[in-house]
Amino acid sequence: MSTYNSIAWLPLCAGLTGIGLVASWFAMRRRGLAAGLRGVAWSLLPLAAYLTGSVKMFWKIGSAIGDFATSFVFSPQVWSGVGVAVLAAVLFVVSGAGKRRRKRARVKAAGDAPSGLAAADGAAAQNGKAPGKAPERKELATRPARGGRAGKGAMDDDDDLAGVEDILRKHGIT
């Protein structure tokens, strides 16, 4: 005799439905009609599962999961399969990292530089300067203040932009 057949499913499912309906009534009194109706919907599921024969299906699913878990834990063959799966995952990750590293090395070997630095180096080489070297402060052209303002406002704008100009100069951008 199987374990499934030894359980009285109708009283169990009907009892779960009854307890759920009582709890739903209390939920409706405390939290409103929507909460009560939601509780009634959940409460009717055990009885519906019994009447449609789904309880047996759920029993078989649970039994299969339990059998798999017990055979999984105690089987050396299964653990060797897990080890092979982990090894495959590690190899996928390592191959992807190696691929990126090869691509970076190929770009470095070709001498490709970011477009902004390459343009600055090319312009510096045409001017007879060493590539990658920032121009001196005297070489920077001064611009009039925005809006044609003269006096103290123009000086404030220049002071504000001095920090930005220093950063740009450090990176070879003029």
mmCIF file of C-alpha atoms in Angstrom:
data_model
loop_
_atom_site.group_PDB
_atom_site.id
_atom_site.type_symbol
_atom_site.label_atom_id
_atom_site.label_comp_id
_atom_site.label_asym_id
_atom_site.label_seq_id
_atom_site.Cartn_x
_atom_site.Cartn_y
_atom_site.Cartn_z
ATOM 1 C CA MET A 1 0.000 0.000 0.000
ATOM 2 C CA SER A 2 1.468 3.362 -1.025
ATOM 3 C CA THR A 3 1.656 6.331 1.271
ATOM 4 C CA TYR A 4 -0.643 8.360 -0.973
ATOM 5 C CA ASN A 5 -3.510 5.892 -0.546
ATOM 6 C CA SER A 6 -3.132 5.778 3.229
ATOM 7 C CA ILE A 7 -3.979 9.487 3.627
ATOM 8 C CA ALA A 8 -7.616 10.564 3.859
ATOM 9 C CA TRP A 9 -7.443 13.405 1.357
ATOM 10 C CA LEU A 10 -11.079 14.588 1.404
ATOM 11 C CA PRO A 11 -11.168 15.422 5.129
ATOM 12 C CA LEU A 12 -7.710 17.023 4.892
ATOM 13 C CA CYS A 13 -8.615 19.243 1.932
ATOM 14 C CA ALA A 14 -12.056 20.094 3.345
ATOM 15 C CA GLY A 15 -10.491 20.944 6.716
ATOM 16 C CA LEU A 16 -7.907 23.246 5.081
ATOM 17 C CA THR A 17 -10.685 24.941 3.123
ATOM 18 C CA GLY A 18 -12.794 25.415 6.290
ATOM 19 C CA ILE A 19 -9.886 26.884 8.283
ATOM 20 C CA GLY A 20 -9.088 29.183 5.357
ATOM 21 C CA LEU A 21 -12.687 30.397 5.105
ATOM 22 C CA VAL A 22 -12.802 31.243 8.821
ATOM 23 C CA ALA A 23 -9.479 33.112 8.532
ATOM 24 C CA SER A 24 -10.822 34.924 5.448
ATOM 25 C CA TRP A 25 -13.861 36.102 7.387
ATOM 26 C CA PHE A 26 -11.591 37.591 10.068
ATOM 27 C CA ALA A 27 -9.410 39.168 7.351
ATOM 28 C CA MET A 28 -12.496 40.718 5.767
ATOM 29 C CA ARG A 29 -13.574 42.198 9.109
ATOM 30 C CA ARG A 30 -10.135 43.702 9.830
ATOM 31 C CA ARG A 31 -8.728 44.647 6.424
ATOM 32 C CA GLY A 32 -11.750 44.982 4.167
ATOM 33 C CA LEU A 33 -13.634 43.160 1.479
ATOM 34 C CA ALA A 34 -10.720 42.828 -0.970
ATOM 35 C CA ALA A 35 -8.532 41.038 1.578
ATOM 36 C CA GLY A 36 -11.420 38.760 2.564
ATOM 37 C CA LEU A 37 -12.184 37.795 -1.040
ATOM 38 C CA ARG A 38 -8.507 37.105 -1.686
ATOM 39 C CA GLY A 39 -8.498 34.823 1.368
ATOM 40 C CA VAL A 40 -11.614 32.991 0.154
ATOM 41 C CA ALA A 41 -9.950 32.413 -3.232
ATOM 42 C CA TRP A 42 -6.872 30.886 -1.570
ATOM 43 C CA SER A 43 -9.051 28.854 0.801
ATOM 44 C CA LEU A 44 -10.975 27.163 -1.989
ATOM 45 C CA LEU A 45 -7.814 25.854 -3.709
ATOM 46 C CA PRO A 46 -7.299 22.716 -1.531
ATOM 47 C CA LEU A 47 -10.897 21.563 -2.136
ATOM 48 C CA ALA A 48 -10.565 22.304 -5.875
ATOM 49 C CA ALA A 49 -7.304 20.322 -6.010
ATOM 50 C CA TYR A 50 -9.005 17.296 -4.437
ATOM 51 C CA LEU A 51 -12.070 17.469 -6.687
ATOM 52 C CA THR A 52 -9.981 17.747 -9.884
ATOM 53 C CA GLY A 53 -7.540 14.999 -8.905
ATOM 54 C CA SER A 54 -4.633 17.417 -8.757
ATOM 55 C CA VAL A 55 -3.679 16.285 -5.249
ATOM 56 C CA LYS A 56 -2.348 13.036 -6.709
ATOM 57 C CA MET A 57 -0.337 14.990 -9.287
ATOM 58 C CA PHE A 58 1.137 17.256 -6.584
ATOM 59 C CA TRP A 59 1.964 14.145 -4.535
ATOM 60 C CA LYS A 60 3.818 12.591 -7.473
ATOM 61 C CA ILE A 61 5.736 15.820 -8.135
ATOM 62 C CA GLY A 62 6.748 16.119 -4.487
ATOM 63 C CA SER A 63 7.709 12.463 -4.340
ATOM 64 C CA ALA A 64 9.839 12.762 -7.494
ATOM 65 C CA ILE A 65 11.633 15.832 -6.108
ATOM 66 C CA GLY A 66 12.280 14.028 -2.827
ATOM 67 C CA ASP A 67 13.600 10.918 -4.618
ATOM 68 C CA PHE A 68 15.859 13.062 -6.795
ATOM 69 C CA ALA A 69 17.211 14.955 -3.794
ATOM 70 C CA THR A 70 18.018 11.803 -1.838
ATOM 71 C CA SER A 71 19.672 10.135 -4.838
ATOM 72 C CA PHE A 72 21.538 13.371 -5.570
ATOM 73 C CA VAL A 73 23.044 13.658 -2.115
ATOM 74 C CA PHE A 74 24.203 10.044 -1.827
ATOM 75 C CA SER A 75 25.303 9.281 -5.401
ATOM 76 C CA PRO A 76 28.982 9.644 -6.410
ATOM 77 C CA GLN A 77 27.977 9.486 -10.075
ATOM 78 C CA VAL A 78 25.737 12.531 -9.676
ATOM 79 C CA TRP A 79 28.458 14.469 -7.833
ATOM 80 C CA SER A 80 30.949 13.692 -10.600
ATOM 81 C CA GLY A 81 28.389 15.081 -13.060
ATOM 82 C CA VAL A 82 28.127 18.232 -10.956
ATOM 83 C CA GLY A 83 31.928 18.506 -10.976
ATOM 84 C CA VAL A 84 32.029 18.232 -14.767
ATOM 85 C CA ALA A 85 29.311 20.900 -15.089
ATOM 86 C CA VAL A 86 31.268 23.255 -12.810
ATOM 87 C CA LEU A 87 34.450 22.612 -14.819
ATOM 88 C CA ALA A 88 32.591 23.468 -18.031
ATOM 89 C CA ALA A 89 31.309 26.729 -16.518
ATOM 90 C CA VAL A 90 34.821 27.684 -15.358
ATOM 91 C CA LEU A 91 36.236 26.969 -18.812
ATOM 92 C CA PHE A 92 33.571 29.202 -20.408
ATOM 93 C CA VAL A 93 34.489 32.065 -18.075
ATOM 94 C CA VAL A 94 38.241 31.636 -18.578
ATOM 95 C CA SER A 95 37.902 31.465 -22.363
ATOM 96 C CA GLY A 96 35.924 34.709 -22.384
ATOM 97 C CA ALA A 97 38.558 36.478 -20.276
ATOM 98 C CA GLY A 98 41.340 35.173 -22.529
ATOM 99 C CA LYS A 99 39.487 36.407 -25.586
ATOM 100 C CA ARG A 100 39.199 39.927 -24.136
ATOM 101 C CA ARG A 101 42.871 39.912 -23.128
ATOM 102 C CA ARG A 102 43.961 38.891 -26.657
ATOM 103 C CA LYS A 103 41.849 41.639 -28.167
ATOM 104 C CA ARG A 104 43.397 44.253 -25.829
ATOM 105 C CA ALA A 105 46.908 43.024 -26.650
ATOM 106 C CA ARG A 106 46.168 43.226 -30.377
ATOM 107 C CA VAL A 107 44.968 46.826 -30.019
ATOM 108 C CA LYS A 108 48.091 47.763 -28.028
ATOM 109 C CA ALA A 109 50.382 46.088 -30.560
ATOM 110 C CA ALA A 110 48.754 47.966 -33.413
ATOM 111 C CA GLY A 111 49.532 51.195 -31.612
ATOM 112 C CA ASP A 112 45.975 52.397 -31.605
ATOM 113 C CA ALA A 113 45.480 55.227 -29.174
ATOM 114 C CA PRO A 114 42.206 56.883 -28.232
ATOM 115 C CA SER A 115 41.159 59.306 -30.958
ATOM 116 C CA GLY A 116 41.562 62.452 -28.837
ATOM 117 C CA LEU A 117 45.132 61.650 -27.846
ATOM 118 C CA ALA A 118 46.084 60.574 -31.363
ATOM 119 C CA ALA A 119 44.825 63.856 -32.805
ATOM 120 C CA ALA A 120 46.637 65.879 -30.156
ATOM 121 C CA ASP A 121 49.858 63.941 -30.742
ATOM 122 C CA GLY A 122 49.570 64.424 -34.493
ATOM 123 C CA ALA A 123 49.018 68.159 -34.139
ATOM 124 C CA ALA A 124 51.919 68.446 -31.701
ATOM 125 C CA ALA A 125 54.207 66.538 -34.066
ATOM 126 C CA GLN A 126 53.320 68.926 -36.903
ATOM 127 C CA ASN A 127 54.187 71.908 -34.686
ATOM 128 C CA GLY A 128 57.586 70.398 -33.911
ATOM 129 C CA LYS A 129 56.725 69.532 -30.312
ATOM 130 C CA ALA A 130 57.027 66.182 -28.580
ATOM 131 C CA PRO A 131 53.791 64.182 -28.881
ATOM 132 C CA GLY A 132 51.736 63.809 -25.702
ATOM 133 C CA LYS A 133 53.247 66.929 -24.104
ATOM 134 C CA ALA A 134 50.841 69.620 -23.010
ATOM 135 C CA PRO A 135 51.428 73.143 -24.373
ATOM 136 C CA GLU A 136 52.895 75.693 -22.051
ATOM 137 C CA ARG A 137 50.723 78.332 -20.403
ATOM 138 C CA LYS A 138 52.058 81.082 -22.659
ATOM 139 C CA GLU A 139 50.886 79.218 -25.763
ATOM 140 C CA LEU A 140 47.257 79.133 -24.650
ATOM 141 C CA ALA A 141 45.126 81.718 -26.360
ATOM 142 C CA THR A 142 43.054 83.876 -24.076
ATOM 143 C CA ARG A 143 39.420 84.349 -24.935
ATOM 144 C CA PRO A 144 37.258 87.337 -24.142
ATOM 145 C CA ALA A 145 34.573 86.797 -21.542
ATOM 146 C CA ARG A 146 31.165 85.613 -22.703
ATOM 147 C CA GLY A 147 28.649 88.257 -23.581
ATOM 148 C CA GLY A 148 31.366 90.848 -24.097
ATOM 149 C CA ARG A 149 31.434 91.791 -20.430
ATOM 150 C CA ALA A 150 34.388 93.749 -19.291
ATOM 151 C CA GLY A 151 35.780 94.272 -15.836
ATOM 152 C CA LYS A 152 35.353 92.098 -12.779
ATOM 153 C CA GLY A 153 32.795 89.683 -14.343
ATOM 154 C CA ALA A 154 35.223 88.698 -17.083
ATOM 155 C CA MET A 155 37.948 88.011 -14.547
ATOM 156 C CA ASP A 156 35.621 85.765 -12.495
ATOM 157 C CA ASP A 157 34.823 83.670 -15.572
ATOM 158 C CA ASP A 158 38.526 83.249 -16.318
ATOM 159 C CA ASP A 159 39.219 82.187 -12.740
ATOM 160 C CA ASP A 160 36.402 79.636 -12.849
ATOM 161 C CA LEU A 161 37.662 78.130 -16.081
ATOM 162 C CA ALA A 162 41.320 78.003 -14.987
ATOM 163 C CA GLY A 163 40.787 74.703 -13.162
ATOM 164 C CA VAL A 164 39.058 73.187 -16.154
ATOM 165 C CA GLU A 165 41.854 74.387 -18.452
ATOM 166 C CA ASP A 166 44.462 72.808 -16.168
ATOM 167 C CA ILE A 167 42.714 69.446 -16.320
ATOM 168 C CA LEU A 168 42.371 69.615 -20.081
ATOM 169 C CA ARG A 169 46.029 70.573 -20.420
ATOM 170 C CA LYS A 170 47.117 67.608 -18.290
ATOM 171 C CA HIS A 171 45.345 65.295 -20.704
ATOM 172 C CA GLY A 172 46.763 66.972 -23.791
ATOM 173 C CA ILE A 173 43.474 68.531 -24.845
ATOM 174 C CA THR A 174 43.601 72.223 -25.762
#
